[in-house]
Tab-separated table of C-alpha atoms in Angstrom:
chain	number	residue	atom	x	y	z
A	255	MET	CA	192.267	90.310	-5.118
A	256	THR	CA	194.644	89.318	-7.896
A	257	ASP	CA	192.977	88.693	-11.218
A	258	VAL	CA	193.671	84.996	-11.656
A	259	VAL	CA	192.353	84.748	-15.192
A	260	SER	CA	194.901	87.191	-16.565
A	261	LEU	CA	197.713	85.038	-15.143
A	262	TYR	CA	196.421	81.862	-16.784
A	263	VAL	CA	197.049	82.716	-20.391
A	264	ASN	CA	197.554	81.234	-23.821
A	265	ASP	CA	200.417	83.453	-24.963
A	266	GLY	CA	200.717	81.575	-28.249
A	267	LEU	CA	204.518	81.234	-28.036
A	268	PRO	CA	205.988	78.960	-30.730
A	269	GLU	CA	207.966	75.971	-29.434
A	270	GLU	CA	211.274	77.385	-30.715
A	271	GLU	CA	210.728	80.621	-28.804
A	272	ILE	CA	209.951	78.658	-25.623
A	273	ALA	CA	213.170	76.683	-26.125
A	274	ARG	CA	215.118	79.912	-26.688
A	275	GLN	CA	213.775	81.480	-23.491
A	276	ALA	CA	214.464	78.307	-21.471
A	277	ALA	CA	218.061	78.264	-22.726
A	278	LEU	CA	218.503	81.967	-21.942
A	279	TYR	CA	216.740	82.347	-18.585
A	280	GLY	CA	217.245	78.837	-17.111
A	281	PRO	CA	221.003	79.338	-16.611
A	282	LEU	CA	220.379	82.805	-15.115
A	283	ALA	CA	218.132	81.213	-12.463
A	284	GLU	CA	220.827	78.573	-11.861
A	285	ASP	CA	223.387	81.330	-11.214
A	286	ILE	CA	221.078	83.036	-8.694
A	287	ARG	CA	220.291	79.646	-7.096
A	288	ALA	CA	224.022	78.952	-6.683
A	289	LEU	CA	224.465	82.273	-4.866
A	290	ILE	CA	221.984	81.318	-2.115
A	291	PRO	CA	224.260	78.800	-0.290
A	292	LEU	CA	227.142	81.302	-0.579
A	293	GLY	CA	224.971	83.964	1.073
A	294	ILE	CA	224.717	81.588	4.025
A	295	SER	CA	228.228	80.152	4.151
A	296	SER	CA	230.621	82.808	2.858
A	297	ARG	CA	233.255	84.156	5.268
A	298	ALA	CA	234.146	87.059	2.968
A	299	ASP	CA	235.369	90.173	4.774
A	300	ASP	CA	233.992	93.710	4.579
A	301	ASP	CA	235.906	94.661	1.472
A	302	GLU	CA	235.057	91.445	-0.360
A	303	ILE	CA	231.369	91.756	0.556
A	304	ARG	CA	231.390	95.336	-0.700
A	305	ARG	CA	232.820	94.252	-4.050
A	306	ALA	CA	230.496	91.250	-4.349
A	307	ARG	CA	227.498	93.489	-3.648
A	308	GLU	CA	228.638	95.943	-6.333
A	309	HIS	CA	228.498	93.096	-8.854
A	310	LEU	CA	225.048	92.038	-7.620
A	311	ALA	CA	223.841	95.650	-7.926
A	312	ALA	CA	225.180	95.822	-11.487
A	313	ALA	CA	223.406	92.571	-12.408
A	314	THR	CA	220.201	93.816	-10.777
A	315	GLU	CA	220.357	97.075	-12.725
A	316	ILE	CA	220.670	95.185	-16.014
A	317	LEU	CA	217.897	92.684	-15.240
A	318	GLU	CA	215.304	95.137	-13.980
A	319	ARG	CA	215.476	97.492	-16.951
A	320	ARG	CA	212.872	95.495	-18.881
A	321	ARG	CA	210.662	93.038	-17.105
A	322	ASP	CA	207.171	91.655	-16.704
A	323	SER	CA	205.081	93.108	-13.916
A	324	GLY	CA	203.523	90.655	-11.484
A	325	PRO	CA	203.892	86.894	-11.062
A	326	PHE	CA	204.782	84.565	-13.948
A	327	GLY	CA	201.449	82.756	-13.724
A	328	THR	CA	200.597	79.780	-15.897
A	329	ARG	CA	201.308	80.234	-19.585
A	330	PHE	CA	200.557	77.848	-22.408
A	331	ASN	CA	200.313	77.660	-26.169
A	332	ASP	CA	198.016	76.021	-28.705
A	333	ALA	CA	200.120	72.856	-28.564
A	334	GLY	CA	199.191	72.536	-24.879
A	335	HIS	CA	202.737	73.184	-23.688
A	336	PHE	CA	202.277	74.581	-20.158
A	337	ARG	CA	204.900	76.718	-18.420
A	338	THR	CA	204.883	77.488	-14.689
A	339	TRP	CA	208.414	78.879	-14.663
A	340	GLY	CA	207.761	80.935	-11.529
A	341	ASN	CA	206.613	77.937	-9.469
A	342	ALA	CA	208.217	77.874	-5.997
A	343	ALA	CA	208.890	74.123	-6.162
A	344	ALA	CA	209.462	73.413	-9.839
A	345	GLY	CA	209.929	76.703	-11.690
A	346	LEU	CA	212.711	76.757	-14.297
A	347	ARG	CA	213.244	80.498	-13.720
A	348	ASN	CA	212.774	80.423	-9.939
A	349	ALA	CA	215.854	80.263	-7.683
A	350	VAL	CA	213.633	79.476	-4.661
A	351	ALA	CA	212.831	76.117	-6.333
A	352	PRO	CA	215.363	73.219	-6.049
A	353	PRO	CA	213.871	72.891	-8.831
A	354	LEU	CA	211.900	69.637	-8.911
A	355	GLU	CA	211.748	67.786	-12.200
A	356	VAL	CA	208.719	65.558	-11.871
A	357	HIS	CA	208.397	62.390	-13.974
A	358	THR	CA	205.342	60.231	-14.655
A	359	ASP	CA	205.346	56.437	-14.906
A	360	PRO	CA	202.895	54.615	-17.173
A	361	ASP	CA	200.885	53.507	-14.091
A	362	GLY	CA	200.299	57.151	-13.053
A	363	ARG	CA	202.891	57.243	-10.269
A	364	VAL	CA	204.802	60.532	-10.287
A	365	TRP	CA	208.292	60.836	-8.848
A	366	THR	CA	211.294	63.101	-8.634
A	367	ASP	CA	214.920	62.749	-7.584
A	368	PHE	CA	216.122	66.115	-6.363
A	369	HIS	CA	218.830	67.864	-4.401
A	370	LEU	CA	218.336	70.224	-1.461
A	371	HIS	CA	221.204	72.636	-0.774
A	372	ILE	CA	221.921	74.215	2.617
A	373	GLY	CA	219.314	76.917	1.988
A	374	TYR	CA	216.583	74.368	2.745
A	375	GLU	CA	217.656	73.830	6.353
A	376	GLY	CA	215.310	73.726	9.350
A	377	PRO	CA	216.522	71.636	12.327
A	378	ALA	CA	220.335	71.836	12.456
A	379	GLY	CA	221.751	69.996	9.441
A	380	HIS	CA	218.377	68.737	8.247
A	381	THR	CA	215.655	69.677	5.781
A	382	HIS	CA	213.044	72.143	7.060
A	383	GLY	CA	209.740	70.368	7.724
A	384	GLY	CA	208.045	73.050	5.639
A	385	VAL	CA	210.356	72.413	2.682
A	386	SER	CA	209.358	68.732	2.792
A	387	ALA	CA	205.760	70.000	2.735
A	388	LEU	CA	206.544	72.199	-0.277
A	389	VAL	CA	207.985	69.246	-2.191
A	390	LEU	CA	205.094	66.947	-1.250
A	391	ASP	CA	202.391	69.511	-2.037
A	392	GLN	CA	203.899	69.875	-5.505
A	393	VAL	CA	204.328	66.136	-6.180
A	394	LEU	CA	200.914	65.146	-4.781
A	395	GLY	CA	199.284	67.940	-6.801
A	396	ASP	CA	201.035	66.651	-9.909
A	397	ALA	CA	199.717	63.135	-9.226
A	398	ALA	CA	196.159	64.524	-9.014
A	399	ARG	CA	196.668	66.385	-12.300
A	400	VAL	CA	198.216	63.377	-14.063
A	401	GLY	CA	195.302	61.289	-12.754
A	402	GLY	CA	192.863	63.591	-14.553
A	403	SER	CA	191.768	65.796	-11.664
A	404	PRO	CA	193.930	68.924	-11.547
A	405	GLY	CA	193.094	71.202	-8.648
A	406	MET	CA	194.126	73.335	-5.704
A	407	THR	CA	195.214	71.786	-2.415
A	408	GLY	CA	192.217	71.258	-0.108
A	409	THR	CA	193.916	69.505	2.781
A	410	LEU	CA	197.447	68.213	3.247
A	411	THR	CA	198.504	65.963	6.124
A	412	LEU	CA	202.171	65.297	6.769
A	413	ARG	CA	203.658	62.698	9.105
A	414	TYR	CA	207.340	63.141	9.863
A	415	ARG	CA	208.749	59.644	10.461
A	416	LYS	CA	212.363	60.664	10.963
A	417	PRO	CA	214.532	63.710	10.275
A	418	THR	CA	214.969	64.402	6.559
A	419	PRO	CA	218.614	64.980	5.611
A	420	LEU	CA	219.683	67.663	3.175
A	421	GLY	CA	221.248	66.587	-0.131
A	422	ASP	CA	219.940	63.971	-2.554
A	423	LEU	CA	216.341	62.918	-1.936
A	424	HIS	CA	213.465	61.145	-3.662
A	425	ALA	CA	209.754	61.949	-3.600
A	426	GLU	CA	206.822	60.167	-5.178
A	427	ALA	CA	203.029	60.191	-5.129
A	428	LYS	CA	200.058	58.435	-6.621
A	429	LEU	CA	196.371	59.061	-6.977
A	430	ASP	CA	194.262	56.831	-4.738
A	431	ARG	CA	190.779	57.790	-5.991
A	432	ILE	CA	188.565	60.593	-7.284
A	433	GLU	CA	185.215	61.487	-5.710
A	434	GLY	CA	183.444	64.333	-7.512
A	435	ARG	CA	185.733	67.337	-7.303
A	436	LYS	CA	188.097	65.657	-4.809
A	437	ALA	CA	191.253	63.747	-5.732
A	438	PHE	CA	192.769	61.694	-2.885
A	439	VAL	CA	196.534	61.333	-3.211
A	440	THR	CA	199.309	59.796	-1.100
A	441	GLY	CA	203.076	60.114	-1.290
A	442	HIS	CA	206.352	60.330	0.572
A	443	ILE	CA	209.890	61.668	0.673
A	444	ALA	CA	212.746	59.228	1.122
A	445	GLY	CA	216.426	59.753	1.889
A	446	PRO	CA	219.338	57.287	1.794
A	447	ASP	CA	217.950	55.596	4.952
A	448	GLY	CA	214.351	55.250	3.784
A	449	ILE	CA	211.064	57.112	4.132
A	450	CYS	CA	211.272	60.340	6.150
A	451	VAL	CA	207.923	62.045	5.544
A	452	GLU	CA	204.555	60.610	4.486
A	453	ALA	CA	201.756	62.719	3.065
A	454	GLU	CA	198.066	62.512	2.226
A	455	GLY	CA	196.365	65.223	0.253
A	456	ILE	CA	192.954	66.102	-1.084
A	457	PHE	CA	193.031	68.290	-4.175
A	458	ILE	CA	189.886	70.122	-5.279
A	459	ALA	CA	189.242	70.384	-9.013
A	460	PRO	CA	187.147	73.173	-10.555
A	461	GLN	CA	183.479	72.179	-10.997
A	462	TRP	CA	183.746	72.208	-14.801
A	463	ILE	CA	186.507	69.587	-14.682
A	464	ALA	CA	184.432	67.338	-12.417
A	465	ASP	CA	181.443	67.807	-14.771
A	466	ALA	CA	183.529	67.022	-17.852
A	467	ARG	CA	184.906	63.914	-16.117
A	468	ALA	CA	181.393	62.704	-15.164
A	469	LYS	CA	180.190	63.208	-18.755
A	470	PHE	CA	183.230	61.399	-20.163
A	471	GLU	CA	182.841	58.461	-17.781
A	472	ALA	CA	179.110	58.158	-18.578
A	473	GLN	CA	180.080	57.596	-22.237
A	474	ASP	CA	182.280	54.580	-21.418
B	204	MET	CA	223.779	60.476	8.340
B	205	THR	CA	224.731	64.073	9.066
B	206	ASP	CA	226.271	64.601	12.469
B	207	VAL	CA	223.563	66.744	14.092
B	208	VAL	CA	225.534	67.490	17.241
B	209	SER	CA	228.336	69.235	15.377
B	210	LEU	CA	225.767	71.600	13.802
B	211	TYR	CA	224.232	72.553	17.153
B	212	VAL	CA	227.125	74.481	18.647
B	213	ASN	CA	228.031	77.064	21.207
B	214	ASP	CA	230.498	79.051	19.141
B	215	GLY	CA	231.013	81.564	21.927
B	216	LEU	CA	230.640	84.609	19.652
B	217	PRO	CA	230.487	87.915	21.553
B	218	GLU	CA	227.334	89.974	20.963
B	219	GLU	CA	229.256	92.685	19.099
B	220	GLU	CA	230.676	90.123	16.658
B	221	ILE	CA	227.166	88.717	16.059
B	222	ALA	CA	225.919	92.261	15.361
B	223	ARG	CA	228.846	92.866	12.993
B	224	GLN	CA	228.129	89.677	11.031
B	225	ALA	CA	224.391	90.453	10.857
B	226	ALA	CA	225.138	93.936	9.488
B	227	LEU	CA	227.624	92.536	6.947
B	228	TYR	CA	225.863	89.396	5.723
B	229	GLY	CA	222.193	90.384	6.149
B	230	PRO	CA	222.298	92.945	3.304
B	231	LEU	CA	224.132	90.432	1.087
B	232	ALA	CA	221.248	87.974	1.530
B	233	GLU	CA	218.804	90.806	0.778
B	234	ASP	CA	220.610	91.497	-2.506
B	235	ILE	CA	220.426	87.832	-3.518
B	236	ARG	CA	216.750	87.698	-2.424
B	237	ALA	CA	215.971	90.710	-4.619
B	238	LEU	CA	217.512	88.955	-7.632
B	239	ILE	CA	215.074	86.032	-7.413
B	240	PRO	CA	211.977	87.893	-8.748
B	241	LEU	CA	214.152	89.388	-11.514
B	242	GLY	CA	215.258	85.886	-12.493
B	243	ILE	CA	211.574	85.152	-13.093
B	244	SER	CA	210.382	88.416	-14.622
B	245	SER	CA	213.282	89.965	-16.540
B	246	ARG	CA	212.907	90.408	-20.287
B	247	ALA	CA	216.611	91.120	-20.753
B	248	ASP	CA	218.007	90.072	-24.133
B	249	ASP	CA	220.928	87.741	-24.885
B	250	ASP	CA	223.596	90.399	-24.533
B	251	GLU	CA	222.139	91.797	-21.305
B	252	ILE	CA	221.797	88.323	-19.794
B	253	ARG	CA	225.417	87.596	-20.738
B	254	ARG	CA	226.608	90.737	-18.954
B	255	ALA	CA	224.364	90.154	-15.903
B	256	ARG	CA	225.705	86.605	-15.624
B	257	GLU	CA	229.284	87.883	-15.788
B	258	HIS	CA	228.573	90.039	-12.748
B	259	LEU	CA	226.951	87.100	-10.928
B	260	ALA	CA	229.995	84.954	-11.730
B	261	ALA	CA	232.309	87.661	-10.370
B	262	ALA	CA	230.279	87.901	-7.147
B	263	THR	CA	230.251	84.097	-6.836
B	264	GLU	CA	234.025	83.949	-7.272
B	265	ILE	CA	234.532	86.473	-4.441
B	266	LEU	CA	232.040	84.829	-2.072
B	267	GLU	CA	233.204	81.242	-2.480
B	268	ARG	CA	236.896	81.919	-1.810
B	269	ARG	CA	236.451	81.547	1.945
B	270	ARG	CA	233.396	79.862	3.347
B	271	ASP	CA	232.052	77.404	5.888
B	272	SER	CA	231.487	73.858	4.683
B	273	GLY	CA	228.061	72.378	5.264
B	274	PRO	CA	224.818	73.877	6.571
B	275	PHE	CA	224.721	76.836	8.967
B	276	GLY	CA	223.131	74.753	11.731
B	277	THR	CA	222.071	76.221	15.048
B	278	ARG	CA	224.695	78.384	16.745
B	279	PHE	CA	224.499	80.032	20.126
B	280	ASN	CA	226.649	81.702	22.753
B	281	ASP	CA	226.879	81.691	26.546
B	282	ALA	CA	224.286	84.487	26.689
B	283	GLY	CA	221.784	82.098	25.076
B	284	HIS	CA	221.606	84.100	21.849
B	285	PHE	CA	220.553	81.538	19.217
B	286	ARG	CA	221.213	81.994	15.509
B	287	THR	CA	219.550	79.915	12.770
B	288	TRP	CA	220.664	82.173	9.964
B	289	GLY	CA	220.389	79.387	7.373
B	290	ASN	CA	216.743	78.602	8.203
B	291	ALA	CA	214.597	78.240	5.052
B	292	ALA	CA	211.728	80.253	6.536
B	293	ALA	CA	213.402	82.738	8.876
B	294	GLY	CA	217.147	82.747	8.178
B	295	LEU	CA	218.791	86.195	8.111
B	296	ARG	CA	221.427	84.952	5.638
B	297	ASN	CA	219.057	82.796	3.567
B	298	ALA	CA	217.579	84.220	0.338
B	299	VAL	CA	215.104	81.310	0.160
B	300	ALA	CA	213.430	82.731	3.293
B	301	PRO	CA	210.987	85.686	2.979
B	302	PRO	CA	212.396	85.951	5.819
B	303	LEU	CA	209.860	85.624	8.620
B	304	GLU	CA	210.393	87.777	11.684
B	305	VAL	CA	208.391	86.050	14.399
B	306	HIS	CA	207.143	87.979	17.439
B	307	THR	CA	205.833	86.686	20.749
B	308	ASP	CA	202.968	88.218	22.742
B	309	PRO	CA	202.896	88.021	26.551
B	310	ASP	CA	200.135	85.374	26.343
B	311	GLY	CA	202.375	83.058	24.282
B	312	ARG	CA	200.785	83.745	20.909
B	313	VAL	CA	203.411	84.042	18.172
B	314	TRP	CA	202.793	86.004	14.998
B	315	THR	CA	204.492	87.448	11.945
B	316	ASP	CA	203.589	89.963	9.261
B	317	PHE	CA	205.538	89.077	6.144
B	318	HIS	CA	205.749	89.632	2.417
B	319	LEU	CA	205.835	86.954	-0.294
B	320	HIS	CA	207.352	88.009	-3.609
B	321	ILE	CA	206.545	86.364	-6.952
B	322	GLY	CA	209.058	83.586	-6.276
B	323	TYR	CA	206.564	81.980	-3.879
B	324	GLU	CA	203.949	81.322	-6.564
B	325	GLY	CA	202.018	78.065	-6.975
B	326	PRO	CA	198.558	78.400	-8.605
B	327	ALA	CA	198.679	81.302	-11.093
B	328	GLY	CA	199.044	84.548	-9.171
B	329	HIS	CA	198.755	82.892	-5.741
B	330	THR	CA	200.980	81.564	-2.994
B	331	HIS	CA	202.142	77.957	-3.413
B	332	GLY	CA	200.308	75.666	-0.963
B	333	GLY	CA	203.690	74.324	0.093
B	334	VAL	CA	205.005	77.804	0.875
B	335	SER	CA	202.015	78.334	3.171
B	336	ALA	CA	203.017	75.038	4.791
B	337	LEU	CA	206.615	76.284	5.162
B	338	VAL	CA	205.438	79.447	6.919
B	339	LEU	CA	203.020	77.554	9.177
B	340	ASP	CA	205.514	74.835	10.087
B	341	GLN	CA	207.924	77.546	11.210
B	342	VAL	CA	205.364	79.605	13.162
B	343	LEU	CA	203.708	76.599	14.830
B	344	GLY	CA	207.134	75.223	15.756
B	345	ASP	CA	208.029	78.587	17.282
B	346	ALA	CA	204.797	78.522	19.337
B	347	ALA	CA	205.747	75.087	20.696
B	348	ARG	CA	209.235	76.361	21.588
B	349	VAL	CA	207.924	79.566	23.186
B	350	GLY	CA	205.454	77.410	25.140
B	351	GLY	CA	208.345	75.463	26.648
B	352	SER	CA	208.351	72.383	24.436
B	353	PRO	CA	210.774	72.902	21.538
B	354	GLY	CA	210.817	69.986	19.130
B	355	MET	CA	210.736	68.595	15.621
B	356	THR	CA	207.511	68.454	13.604
B	357	GLY	CA	205.671	65.168	14.222
B	358	THR	CA	202.529	65.784	12.193
B	359	LEU	CA	201.251	68.842	10.373
B	360	THR	CA	197.712	69.145	8.989
B	361	LEU	CA	196.817	71.994	6.668
B	362	ARG	CA	193.334	73.030	5.539
B	363	TYR	CA	193.252	75.427	2.610
B	364	ARG	CA	190.123	77.571	3.049
B	365	LYS	CA	190.641	79.825	0.048
B	366	PRO	CA	193.491	80.739	-2.297
B	367	THR	CA	196.311	82.611	-0.538
B	368	PRO	CA	197.367	85.739	-2.420
B	369	LEU	CA	200.996	86.765	-2.814
B	370	GLY	CA	202.147	89.996	-1.145
B	371	ASP	CA	201.536	91.090	2.442
B	372	LEU	CA	200.306	88.332	4.731
B	373	HIS	CA	199.930	87.527	8.419
B	374	ALA	CA	200.501	84.253	10.251
B	375	GLU	CA	200.027	83.334	13.886
B	376	ALA	CA	199.979	80.291	16.159
B	377	LYS	CA	199.499	79.302	19.748
B	378	LEU	CA	200.190	76.304	21.906
B	379	ASP	CA	197.054	74.389	22.828
B	380	ARG	CA	198.547	71.855	25.289
B	381	ILE	CA	201.547	69.680	26.091
B	382	GLU	CA	201.281	65.928	26.714
B	383	GLY	CA	204.634	64.342	27.564
B	384	ARG	CA	206.923	64.935	24.594
B	385	LYS	CA	204.070	66.243	22.388
B	386	ALA	CA	203.132	69.899	21.974
B	387	PHE	CA	199.777	70.504	20.231
B	388	VAL	CA	199.712	73.772	18.330
B	389	THR	CA	197.214	75.545	16.042
B	390	GLY	CA	197.587	78.521	13.738
B	391	HIS	CA	196.655	80.130	10.454
B	392	ILE	CA	197.682	82.393	7.587
B	393	ALA	CA	195.488	85.379	6.740
B	394	GLY	CA	195.467	87.735	3.772
B	395	PRO	CA	193.601	91.007	3.254
B	396	ASP	CA	190.332	89.032	2.905
B	397	GLY	CA	190.722	86.851	5.995
B	398	ILE	CA	191.978	83.384	6.876
B	399	CYS	CA	193.313	81.377	3.926
B	400	VAL	CA	195.010	78.370	5.524
B	401	GLU	CA	194.487	76.734	8.931
B	402	ALA	CA	197.020	74.402	10.514
B	403	GLU	CA	197.341	71.947	13.372
B	404	GLY	CA	200.691	70.536	14.365
B	405	ILE	CA	202.188	68.136	16.866
B	406	PHE	CA	205.804	68.873	17.723
B	407	ILE	CA	207.911	66.230	19.453
B	408	ALA	CA	210.383	67.409	22.092
B	409	PRO	CA	213.519	65.450	22.985
B	410	GLN	CA	212.980	63.115	25.973
B	411	TRP	CA	215.309	65.149	28.200
B	412	ILE	CA	213.178	68.258	27.710
B	413	ALA	CA	209.996	66.376	28.634
B	414	ASP	CA	211.793	64.942	31.694
B	415	ALA	CA	213.042	68.379	32.771
B	416	ARG	CA	209.533	69.777	32.351
B	417	ALA	CA	207.985	66.975	34.448
B	418	LYS	CA	210.565	67.532	37.210
B	419	PHE	CA	209.990	71.296	37.143
B	420	GLU	CA	206.188	70.914	37.298
B	421	ALA	CA	206.454	68.427	40.191
B	422	GLN	CA	208.227	71.160	42.169
B	423	ASP	CA	205.328	73.603	41.815
């Protein structure tokens, strides 16, 4: 079993160093992300593919010389600046992620406008049902966290109302209520023609967070 | 709205041409896939990142010269060989996909042993709940198709029993029953320590498939 604690670390990075790393590694992830649709759609011939792969091998050789072992994890500093740059839905350094940039409204609603390229396809020409689930799991989890009950997904229920197109989409979620360790959250994904997928999730907070919340609320 | 029909095409490719394309473009996708974890974990400095990005730009320039427009879609030939090479979970040409290679047992159970690299992270050191959903949506959908009722996801319910590690995992699913256009399917993901996520899905077949099935069963 992976040692979770060691991947949830205060690495004490100063803000300027975080900004430097974001400016250095963010564009690298964007370059890799941009290659994914070309891997699917390119009609390059044998010779062109050979030359393209030589460049990819050269880049790989440079990048792997010095690197962290294991997953990125969750890193933070004393200022409470959290980084989950390896996150599959929202990670700044992760080319698997669209990436989602999730915003919070004053009323606790979280939302994101995002773009899905052709690498997120499932049914011909449409978004994969599991990619919609990836987006919604992330956004609903963020709504639980913003609502004061951060936790792991307990259950997630998705109702697919109509096919989700690729391209520009919107997702949002809000916390319905908290009961002990459980946060109940709802949300949806919408395309240009309206809501495509609806979701309900229950996110389970660690016991110490539920205890802290109960203590805090008793003081009100 | 995307024109679905145009992305579901019999392109009449001979088997040898399909094999040639798989051998040419499959390794390209593998190269791009291998870059994703390095995008997350590399500690390369400014100069190294600059040189790596020059190589990625050179590869991009070669690959984008000639390419298909739009998503890969679903392509097939007269022999009934289907290709969904752009699929986000299983696509041979798609670096977003692990990719899943899904097998079918004689009793209709479908299963896959697969590997998730660090680009599939959610909670620190663990698989993103939405990536588990992506895998299960694909495998459950395959079980519906193998069971004779191919369709789009209608509802998907996921219960997260314990954190899913990254690395080597197993997923499987089987059709429970078909009622009209609805196929009811169950499945799970397991890690080295047992089942992590359970799923139930309802997949909705097109009306003409349900009609053909009813006609066929009436003949028995």
